[in-house]
Coordinates of C-alpha atoms in Angstrom, one line a residue:
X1 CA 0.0 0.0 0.0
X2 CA 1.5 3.7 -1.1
X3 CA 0.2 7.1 0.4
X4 CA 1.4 10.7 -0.2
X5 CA 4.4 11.7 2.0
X6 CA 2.8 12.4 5.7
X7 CA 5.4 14.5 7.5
X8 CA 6.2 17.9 8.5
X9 CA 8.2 20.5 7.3
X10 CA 7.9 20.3 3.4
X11 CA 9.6 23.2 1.3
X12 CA 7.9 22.0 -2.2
X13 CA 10.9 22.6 -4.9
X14 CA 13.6 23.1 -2.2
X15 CA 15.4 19.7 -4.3
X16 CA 14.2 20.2 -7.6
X17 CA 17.1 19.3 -10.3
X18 CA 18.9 17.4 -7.2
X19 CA 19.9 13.6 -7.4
X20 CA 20.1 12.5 -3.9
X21 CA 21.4 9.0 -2.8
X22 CA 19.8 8.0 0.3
X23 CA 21.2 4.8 2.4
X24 CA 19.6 2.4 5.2
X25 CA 16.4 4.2 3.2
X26 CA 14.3 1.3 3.7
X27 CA 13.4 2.0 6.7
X28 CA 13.6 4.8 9.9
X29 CA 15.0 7.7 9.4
X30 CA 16.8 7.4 6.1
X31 CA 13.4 6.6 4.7
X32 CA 11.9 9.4 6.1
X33 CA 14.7 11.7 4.6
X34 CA 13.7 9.9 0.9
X35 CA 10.6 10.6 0.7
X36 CA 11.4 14.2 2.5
X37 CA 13.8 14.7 -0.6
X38 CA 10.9 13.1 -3.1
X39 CA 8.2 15.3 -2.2
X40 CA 10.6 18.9 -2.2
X41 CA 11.4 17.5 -6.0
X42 CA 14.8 16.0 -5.7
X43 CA 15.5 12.6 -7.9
X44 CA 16.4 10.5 -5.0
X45 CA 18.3 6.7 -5.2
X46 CA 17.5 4.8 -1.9
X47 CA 20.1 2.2 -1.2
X48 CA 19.5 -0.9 1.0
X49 CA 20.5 -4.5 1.3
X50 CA 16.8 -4.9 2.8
X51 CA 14.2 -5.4 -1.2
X52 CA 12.2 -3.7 1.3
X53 CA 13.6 -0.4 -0.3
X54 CA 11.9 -0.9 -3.5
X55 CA 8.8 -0.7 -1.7
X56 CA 9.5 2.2 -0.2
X57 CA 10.9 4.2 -3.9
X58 CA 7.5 2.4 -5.7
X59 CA 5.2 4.7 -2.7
X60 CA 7.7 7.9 -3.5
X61 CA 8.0 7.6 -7.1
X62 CA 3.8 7.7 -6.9
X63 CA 3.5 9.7 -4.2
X64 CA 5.2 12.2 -6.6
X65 CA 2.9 11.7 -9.4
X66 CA 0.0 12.0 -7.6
X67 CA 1.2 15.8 -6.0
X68 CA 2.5 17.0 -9.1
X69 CA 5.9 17.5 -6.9
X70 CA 8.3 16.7 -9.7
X71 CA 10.3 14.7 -7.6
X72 CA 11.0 10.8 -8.6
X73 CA 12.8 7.7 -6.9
X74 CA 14.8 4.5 -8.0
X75 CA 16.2 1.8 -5.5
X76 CA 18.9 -0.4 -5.6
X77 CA 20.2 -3.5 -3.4
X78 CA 23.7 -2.9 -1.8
X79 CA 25.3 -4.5 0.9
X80 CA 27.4 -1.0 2.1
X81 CA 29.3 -2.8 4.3
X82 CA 31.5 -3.4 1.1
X83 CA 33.5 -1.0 -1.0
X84 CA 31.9 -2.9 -3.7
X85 CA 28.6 -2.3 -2.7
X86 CA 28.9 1.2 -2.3
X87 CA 30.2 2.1 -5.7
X88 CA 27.6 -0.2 -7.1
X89 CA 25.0 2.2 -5.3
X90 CA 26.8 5.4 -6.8
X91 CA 27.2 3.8 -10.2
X92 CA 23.9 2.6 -10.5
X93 CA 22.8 6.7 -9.0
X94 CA 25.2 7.2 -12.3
X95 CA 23.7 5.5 -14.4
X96 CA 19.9 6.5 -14.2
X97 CA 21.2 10.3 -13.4
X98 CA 24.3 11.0 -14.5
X99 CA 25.5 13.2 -11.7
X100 CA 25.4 12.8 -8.0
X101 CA 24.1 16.2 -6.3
X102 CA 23.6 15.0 -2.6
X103 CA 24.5 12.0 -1.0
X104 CA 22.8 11.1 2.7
X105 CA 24.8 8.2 4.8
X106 CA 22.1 6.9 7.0
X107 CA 23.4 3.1 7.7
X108 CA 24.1 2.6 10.5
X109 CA 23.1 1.5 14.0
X110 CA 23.9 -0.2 17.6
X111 CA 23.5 -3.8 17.3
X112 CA 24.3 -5.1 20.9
X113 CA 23.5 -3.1 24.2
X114 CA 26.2 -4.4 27.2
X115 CA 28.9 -3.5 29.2
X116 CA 31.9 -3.0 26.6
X117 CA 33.7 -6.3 28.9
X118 CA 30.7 -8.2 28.1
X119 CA 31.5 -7.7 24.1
X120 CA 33.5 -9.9 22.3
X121 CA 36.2 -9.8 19.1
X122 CA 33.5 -10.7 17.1
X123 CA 30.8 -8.5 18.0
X124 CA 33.0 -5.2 18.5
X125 CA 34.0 -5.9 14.7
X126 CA 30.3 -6.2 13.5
X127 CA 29.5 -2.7 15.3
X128 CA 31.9 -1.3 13.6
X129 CA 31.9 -2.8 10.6
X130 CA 27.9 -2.1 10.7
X131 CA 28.4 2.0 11.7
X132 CA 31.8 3.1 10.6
X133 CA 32.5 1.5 7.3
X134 CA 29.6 2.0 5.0
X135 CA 30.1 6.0 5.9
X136 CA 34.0 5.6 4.6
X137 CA 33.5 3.2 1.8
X138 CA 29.8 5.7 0.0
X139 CA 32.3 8.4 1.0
X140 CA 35.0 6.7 -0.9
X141 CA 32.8 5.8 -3.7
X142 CA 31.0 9.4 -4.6
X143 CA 33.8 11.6 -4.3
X144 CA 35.4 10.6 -8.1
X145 CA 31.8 11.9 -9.6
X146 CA 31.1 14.8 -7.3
X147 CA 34.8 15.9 -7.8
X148 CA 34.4 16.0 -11.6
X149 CA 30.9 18.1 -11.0
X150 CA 33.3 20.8 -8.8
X151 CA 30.2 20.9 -6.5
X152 CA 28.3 18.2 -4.3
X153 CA 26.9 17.8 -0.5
X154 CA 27.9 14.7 2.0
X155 CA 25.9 14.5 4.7
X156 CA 26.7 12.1 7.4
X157 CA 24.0 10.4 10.0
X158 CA 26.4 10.3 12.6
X159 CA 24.9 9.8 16.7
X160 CA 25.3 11.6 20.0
X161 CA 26.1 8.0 21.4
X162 CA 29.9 9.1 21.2
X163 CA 29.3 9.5 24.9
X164 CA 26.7 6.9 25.7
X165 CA 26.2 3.7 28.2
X166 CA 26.7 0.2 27.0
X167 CA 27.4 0.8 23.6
X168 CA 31.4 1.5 23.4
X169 CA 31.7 0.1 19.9
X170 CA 29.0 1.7 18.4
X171 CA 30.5 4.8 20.1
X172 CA 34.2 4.5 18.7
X173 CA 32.2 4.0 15.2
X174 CA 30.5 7.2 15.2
X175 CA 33.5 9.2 16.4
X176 CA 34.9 7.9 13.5
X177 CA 32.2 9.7 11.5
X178 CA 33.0 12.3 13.1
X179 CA 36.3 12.4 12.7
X180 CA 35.7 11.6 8.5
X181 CA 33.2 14.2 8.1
X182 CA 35.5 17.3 9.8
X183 CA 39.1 16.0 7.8
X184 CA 37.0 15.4 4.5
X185 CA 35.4 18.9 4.7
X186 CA 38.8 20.3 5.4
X187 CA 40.4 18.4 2.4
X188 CA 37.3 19.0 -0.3
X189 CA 35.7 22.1 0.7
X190 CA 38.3 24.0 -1.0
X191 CA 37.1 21.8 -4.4
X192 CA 33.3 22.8 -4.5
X193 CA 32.5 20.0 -1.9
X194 CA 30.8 20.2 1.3
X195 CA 30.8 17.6 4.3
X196 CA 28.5 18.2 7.5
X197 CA 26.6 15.9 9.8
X198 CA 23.7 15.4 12.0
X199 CA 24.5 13.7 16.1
X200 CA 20.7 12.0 16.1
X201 CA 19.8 11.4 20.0
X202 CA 17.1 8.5 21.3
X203 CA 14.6 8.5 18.5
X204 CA 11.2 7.1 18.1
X205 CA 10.1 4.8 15.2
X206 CA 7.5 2.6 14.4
X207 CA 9.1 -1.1 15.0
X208 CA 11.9 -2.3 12.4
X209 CA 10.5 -4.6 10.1
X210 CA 14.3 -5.8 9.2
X211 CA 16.4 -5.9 12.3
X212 CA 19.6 -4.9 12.9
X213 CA 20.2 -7.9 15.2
X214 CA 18.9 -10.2 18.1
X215 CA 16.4 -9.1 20.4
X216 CA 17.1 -8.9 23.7
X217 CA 16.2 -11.9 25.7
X218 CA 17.1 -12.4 29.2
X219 CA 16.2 -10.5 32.6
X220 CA 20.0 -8.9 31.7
X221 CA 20.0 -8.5 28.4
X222 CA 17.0 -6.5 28.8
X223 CA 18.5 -4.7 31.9
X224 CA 21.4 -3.7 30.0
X225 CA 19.4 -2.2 27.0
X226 CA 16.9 -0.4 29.7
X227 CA 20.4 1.5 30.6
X228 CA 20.5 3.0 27.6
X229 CA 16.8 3.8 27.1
X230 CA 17.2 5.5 30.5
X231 CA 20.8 7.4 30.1
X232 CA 19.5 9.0 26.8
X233 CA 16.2 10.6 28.5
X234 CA 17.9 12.1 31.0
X235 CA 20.5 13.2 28.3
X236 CA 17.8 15.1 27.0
X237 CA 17.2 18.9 28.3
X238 CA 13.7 18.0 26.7
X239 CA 13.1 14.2 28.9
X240 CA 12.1 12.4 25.6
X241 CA 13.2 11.0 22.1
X242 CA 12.9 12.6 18.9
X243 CA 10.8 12.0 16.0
X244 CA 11.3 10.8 12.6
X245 CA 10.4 14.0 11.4
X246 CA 12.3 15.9 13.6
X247 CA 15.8 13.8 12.7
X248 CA 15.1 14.2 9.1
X249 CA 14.4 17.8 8.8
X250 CA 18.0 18.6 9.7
X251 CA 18.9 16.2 7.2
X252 CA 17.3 17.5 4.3
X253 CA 18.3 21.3 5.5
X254 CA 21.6 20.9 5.2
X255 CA 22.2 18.4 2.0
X256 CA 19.6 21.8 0.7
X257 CA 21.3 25.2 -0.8
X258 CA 20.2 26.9 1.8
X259 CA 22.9 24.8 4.2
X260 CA 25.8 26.1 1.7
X261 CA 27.8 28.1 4.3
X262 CA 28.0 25.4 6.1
X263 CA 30.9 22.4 6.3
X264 CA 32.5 20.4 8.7
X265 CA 30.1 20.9 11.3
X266 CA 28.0 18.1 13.6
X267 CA 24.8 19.4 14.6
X268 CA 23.5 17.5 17.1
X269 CA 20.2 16.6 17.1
X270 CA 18.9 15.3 20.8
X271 CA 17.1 17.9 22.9
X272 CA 19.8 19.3 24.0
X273 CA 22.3 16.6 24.2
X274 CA 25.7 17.7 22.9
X275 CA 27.0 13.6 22.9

């Protein structure tokens, strides 16, 4: 079943003659950032290992139609967690487009909630793997295209669970993105590129029809997730999570023009939680 985009904020034509890649846009917040981009006119490319995503470009691509917004959106399958899979995404943006305007890094996510000595090798290279690497390698793959243009806009979902309880690796990940999106703005800007990013606190969502890994299921398991539920709210100067809506207007703002003083910078986005 399709509908018209439902959310808040819509500046119709903001994106019009954009291409916008979109990844982890089968779902959560990089979905809602899609469809933001569809209905303000921008061509967007969701990316997602999940063939959920071409469910969700099908309900844009006719949501757009039907409002006369003069945006439009094709999907592709791409495990990001690969360098291969991420220039299959930008080639395949290439391909139907032949420019890259925008590109939004949305994969990404904590996998495992416990004390970081209750991790092992193998799950601390997962959460990173899983948080860290698909940034670096879409990164990696768009900047040949958007150098040619002399102009483009990276913007990087990264979380402000840099300083956050019973997540460590997930943590060291998105410093990472941190640390990618302030030296690549610093080495592009110069070159018609920008590089910014969004620090995303506790945020509702509807629940995740493809999950990012096991449910907790003992008494401790679910203690040790209830940690973080709890440490994020009090975090917050506002006591609650976000909304969709409220991540993926930041988003949208600055991949937009009307972001283009802006580079380098992290914005945090957690009622009032600096991360």
């Amino acid at each position: 079943m399709t509908r018209p985009y439902a959310g808040q904020f819509v500046t119709p034509g903001r994106y019009a003659g954009k291409v916008a890649v979109v990844t982890g846009s089968a779902q959560g917040i990089g979905q809602k950032v899609a469809e933001r981009i569809g209905a303000e006119g921008g061509a967007v490319v969701l990316v997602d290992r999940a063939d959920l995503v071409h469910e969700v470009a099908q309900g844009i691509q006719e949501a757009a139609q039907r409002s006369g917004s003069g945006g439009s959106a094709t999907s592709v399958n791409a495990d990001l967690e690969t360098f291969a899979g991420a220039q299959l995404a930008v080639d395949a943006a290439l391909a139907a487009h032949g420019r890259v305007d925008v590109l939004v890094n949305n994969v990404g996510g904590t996998i495992w909630a416990r004390p970081y000595e209750e991790y092992d090798e193998d799950k601390i290279e997962k959460e990173i793997r899983r948080s860290l690497f698909p940034t670096l390698w879409a990164c990696r793959a768009v900047l040949p295209a958007m150098l040619q243009q002399g102009s483009g806009t990276i913007v990087n979902v990264s979380s402000v669970a840099t300083r956050g309880m019973h997540r460590v690796p997930y943590a060291a990940a998105k410093g990472g993105v941190n640390a990618l999106t302030q030296s690549l703005a610093m080495e592009v800007g110069g070159r018609g590129i920008r590089v910014v990013a969004t620090a995303p606190g506790g945020t509702e969502a509807p629940p995740r029809k493809v999950k990012r890994g096991p449910e907790a299921e003992s008494s401790t398991e679910k203690a040790w997730y209830q940690v973080i539920v709890d440490q994020t709210v009090e975090s917050s100067f506002l006591k609650r999570y976000g909304t969709l809506d409220e991540q993926a207007a930041p988003i949208v703002f600055l991949g937009s023009d009307e972001a283009s003083f802006l580079t380098g910078s992290i914005l945090p986005v957690a009622g009032g939680d600096l991360g």
